[in-house]
Amino acid sequence: MDNLLAILLLLLIGWFWLDSLRAREIAIALCQAACTRRELQFLDQAVALRRLGVSWRAEGIRMRRAYRFDFSEEGIGRRTGYIVLRGMNLEELSFGLPSETQDA
């Protein structure tokens, strides 16, 4: 019985790891596309996980991940934006620009 519990735990950890990698790839693709649409430079081609949680709604339970990313308006300076995924779906995207907060 202990072996079965250990195997289930390993499978759960493996699933979570693969799910997190997939969510990160989706977040990077969404950030790249949004930066291209707004003629911004997506810096480092990466996102950083800032918050991880669970979200309960009518559709069911989903992982909610908030990522931070860096971009530049004119190639000079570095600004920070964030993206929130609920499951694998975009919940919020913000560039933090003074007169623009974009929920996509």
Short mmCIF file of C-alpha atoms in Angstrom, two decimals:
data_model
loop_
_atom_site.label_atom_id
_atom_site.label_comp_id
_atom_site.label_asym_id
_atom_site.label_seq_id
_atom_site.Cartn_x
_atom_site.Cartn_y
_atom_site.Cartn_z
CA MET A 1 0.00 0.00 0.00
CA ASP A 2 2.87 2.37 0.77
CA ASN A 3 4.35 1.70 -2.67
CA LEU A 4 1.06 2.57 -4.37
CA LEU A 5 0.85 5.85 -2.47
CA ALA A 6 4.45 6.70 -3.43
CA ILE A 7 3.74 5.96 -7.11
CA LEU A 8 0.60 8.10 -7.07
CA LEU A 9 2.53 10.94 -5.46
CA LEU A 10 5.25 10.72 -8.12
CA LEU A 11 2.63 10.71 -10.88
CA LEU A 12 0.96 13.78 -9.37
CA ILE A 13 4.28 15.64 -9.17
CA GLY A 14 5.08 14.66 -12.78
CA TRP A 15 1.67 15.86 -13.99
CA PHE A 16 2.05 19.18 -12.16
CA TRP A 17 5.52 19.73 -13.60
CA LEU A 18 4.39 19.03 -17.19
CA ASP A 19 1.26 21.16 -16.74
CA SER A 20 3.40 24.05 -15.45
CA LEU A 21 5.77 23.79 -18.43
CA ARG A 22 2.83 23.89 -20.84
CA ALA A 23 1.30 26.92 -19.08
CA ARG A 24 4.67 28.73 -19.21
CA GLU A 25 4.98 28.08 -22.96
CA ILE A 26 1.46 29.44 -23.52
CA ALA A 27 2.25 32.53 -21.42
CA ILE A 28 5.42 33.21 -23.45
CA ALA A 29 3.53 32.86 -26.75
CA LEU A 30 0.76 35.19 -25.57
CA CYS A 31 3.26 37.80 -24.37
CA GLN A 32 5.20 37.66 -27.64
CA ALA A 33 2.02 38.10 -29.68
CA ALA A 34 0.76 40.96 -27.50
CA CYS A 35 4.11 42.77 -27.65
CA THR A 36 4.23 42.38 -31.44
CA ARG A 37 0.69 43.79 -31.80
CA ARG A 38 1.63 46.84 -29.72
CA GLU A 39 5.05 47.24 -31.38
CA LEU A 40 6.87 46.58 -28.12
CA GLN A 41 10.03 44.56 -27.64
CA PHE A 42 9.53 41.41 -25.53
CA LEU A 43 12.75 41.21 -23.51
CA ASP A 44 14.56 37.99 -22.54
CA GLN A 45 11.89 35.90 -24.31
CA ALA A 46 10.84 34.62 -20.88
CA VAL A 47 8.25 34.92 -18.14
CA ALA A 48 8.76 34.48 -14.40
CA LEU A 49 6.19 32.81 -12.15
CA ARG A 50 5.12 35.22 -9.42
CA ARG A 51 2.03 33.60 -7.93
CA LEU A 52 0.46 30.16 -8.01
CA GLY A 53 -2.93 29.30 -6.66
CA VAL A 54 -6.17 27.42 -7.16
CA SER A 55 -9.30 29.05 -8.55
CA TRP A 56 -12.83 27.74 -8.00
CA ARG A 57 -15.55 28.81 -10.40
CA ALA A 58 -18.66 27.33 -12.01
CA GLU A 59 -16.49 25.62 -14.65
CA GLY A 60 -14.58 23.79 -11.94
CA ILE A 61 -11.22 23.97 -10.19
CA ARG A 62 -8.28 25.35 -12.18
CA MET A 63 -4.69 26.33 -11.42
CA ARG A 64 -4.24 30.11 -11.51
CA ARG A 65 -0.74 31.30 -12.41
CA ALA A 66 0.52 34.89 -12.52
CA TYR A 67 3.69 35.58 -14.49
CA ARG A 68 5.84 38.69 -14.78
CA PHE A 69 7.59 39.67 -18.00
CA ASP A 70 9.78 42.53 -19.18
CA PHE A 71 9.34 44.64 -22.28
CA SER A 72 10.72 47.80 -23.78
CA GLU A 73 8.85 50.56 -25.61
CA GLU A 74 11.72 51.92 -27.69
CA GLY A 75 14.58 49.55 -27.02
CA ILE A 76 15.76 51.75 -24.16
CA GLY A 77 14.78 50.96 -20.60
CA ARG A 78 12.91 48.03 -19.16
CA ARG A 79 9.28 47.94 -18.10
CA THR A 80 7.38 45.18 -16.35
CA GLY A 81 4.05 43.66 -17.30
CA TYR A 82 2.12 40.66 -16.07
CA ILE A 83 -0.06 37.92 -17.41
CA VAL A 84 -2.51 35.72 -15.50
CA LEU A 85 -3.56 32.29 -16.76
CA ARG A 86 -6.46 30.34 -15.32
CA GLY A 87 -5.87 26.79 -16.39
CA MET A 88 -4.48 27.27 -19.89
CA ASN A 89 -6.72 30.28 -20.67
CA LEU A 90 -5.77 33.93 -20.56
CA GLU A 91 -7.46 35.72 -17.68
CA GLU A 92 -5.60 39.03 -17.65
CA LEU A 93 -2.75 40.76 -19.47
CA SER A 94 -1.30 44.10 -18.43
CA PHE A 95 1.61 46.11 -19.74
CA GLY A 96 1.47 48.61 -16.89
CA LEU A 97 1.70 51.54 -19.29
CA PRO A 98 0.56 54.86 -17.77
CA SER A 99 -2.64 55.32 -19.77
CA GLU A 100 -3.24 51.73 -20.81
CA THR A 101 -4.23 48.65 -18.88
CA GLN A 102 -5.23 45.93 -21.29
CA ASP A 103 -7.40 43.01 -20.28
CA ALA A 104 -7.26 40.65 -23.22
#
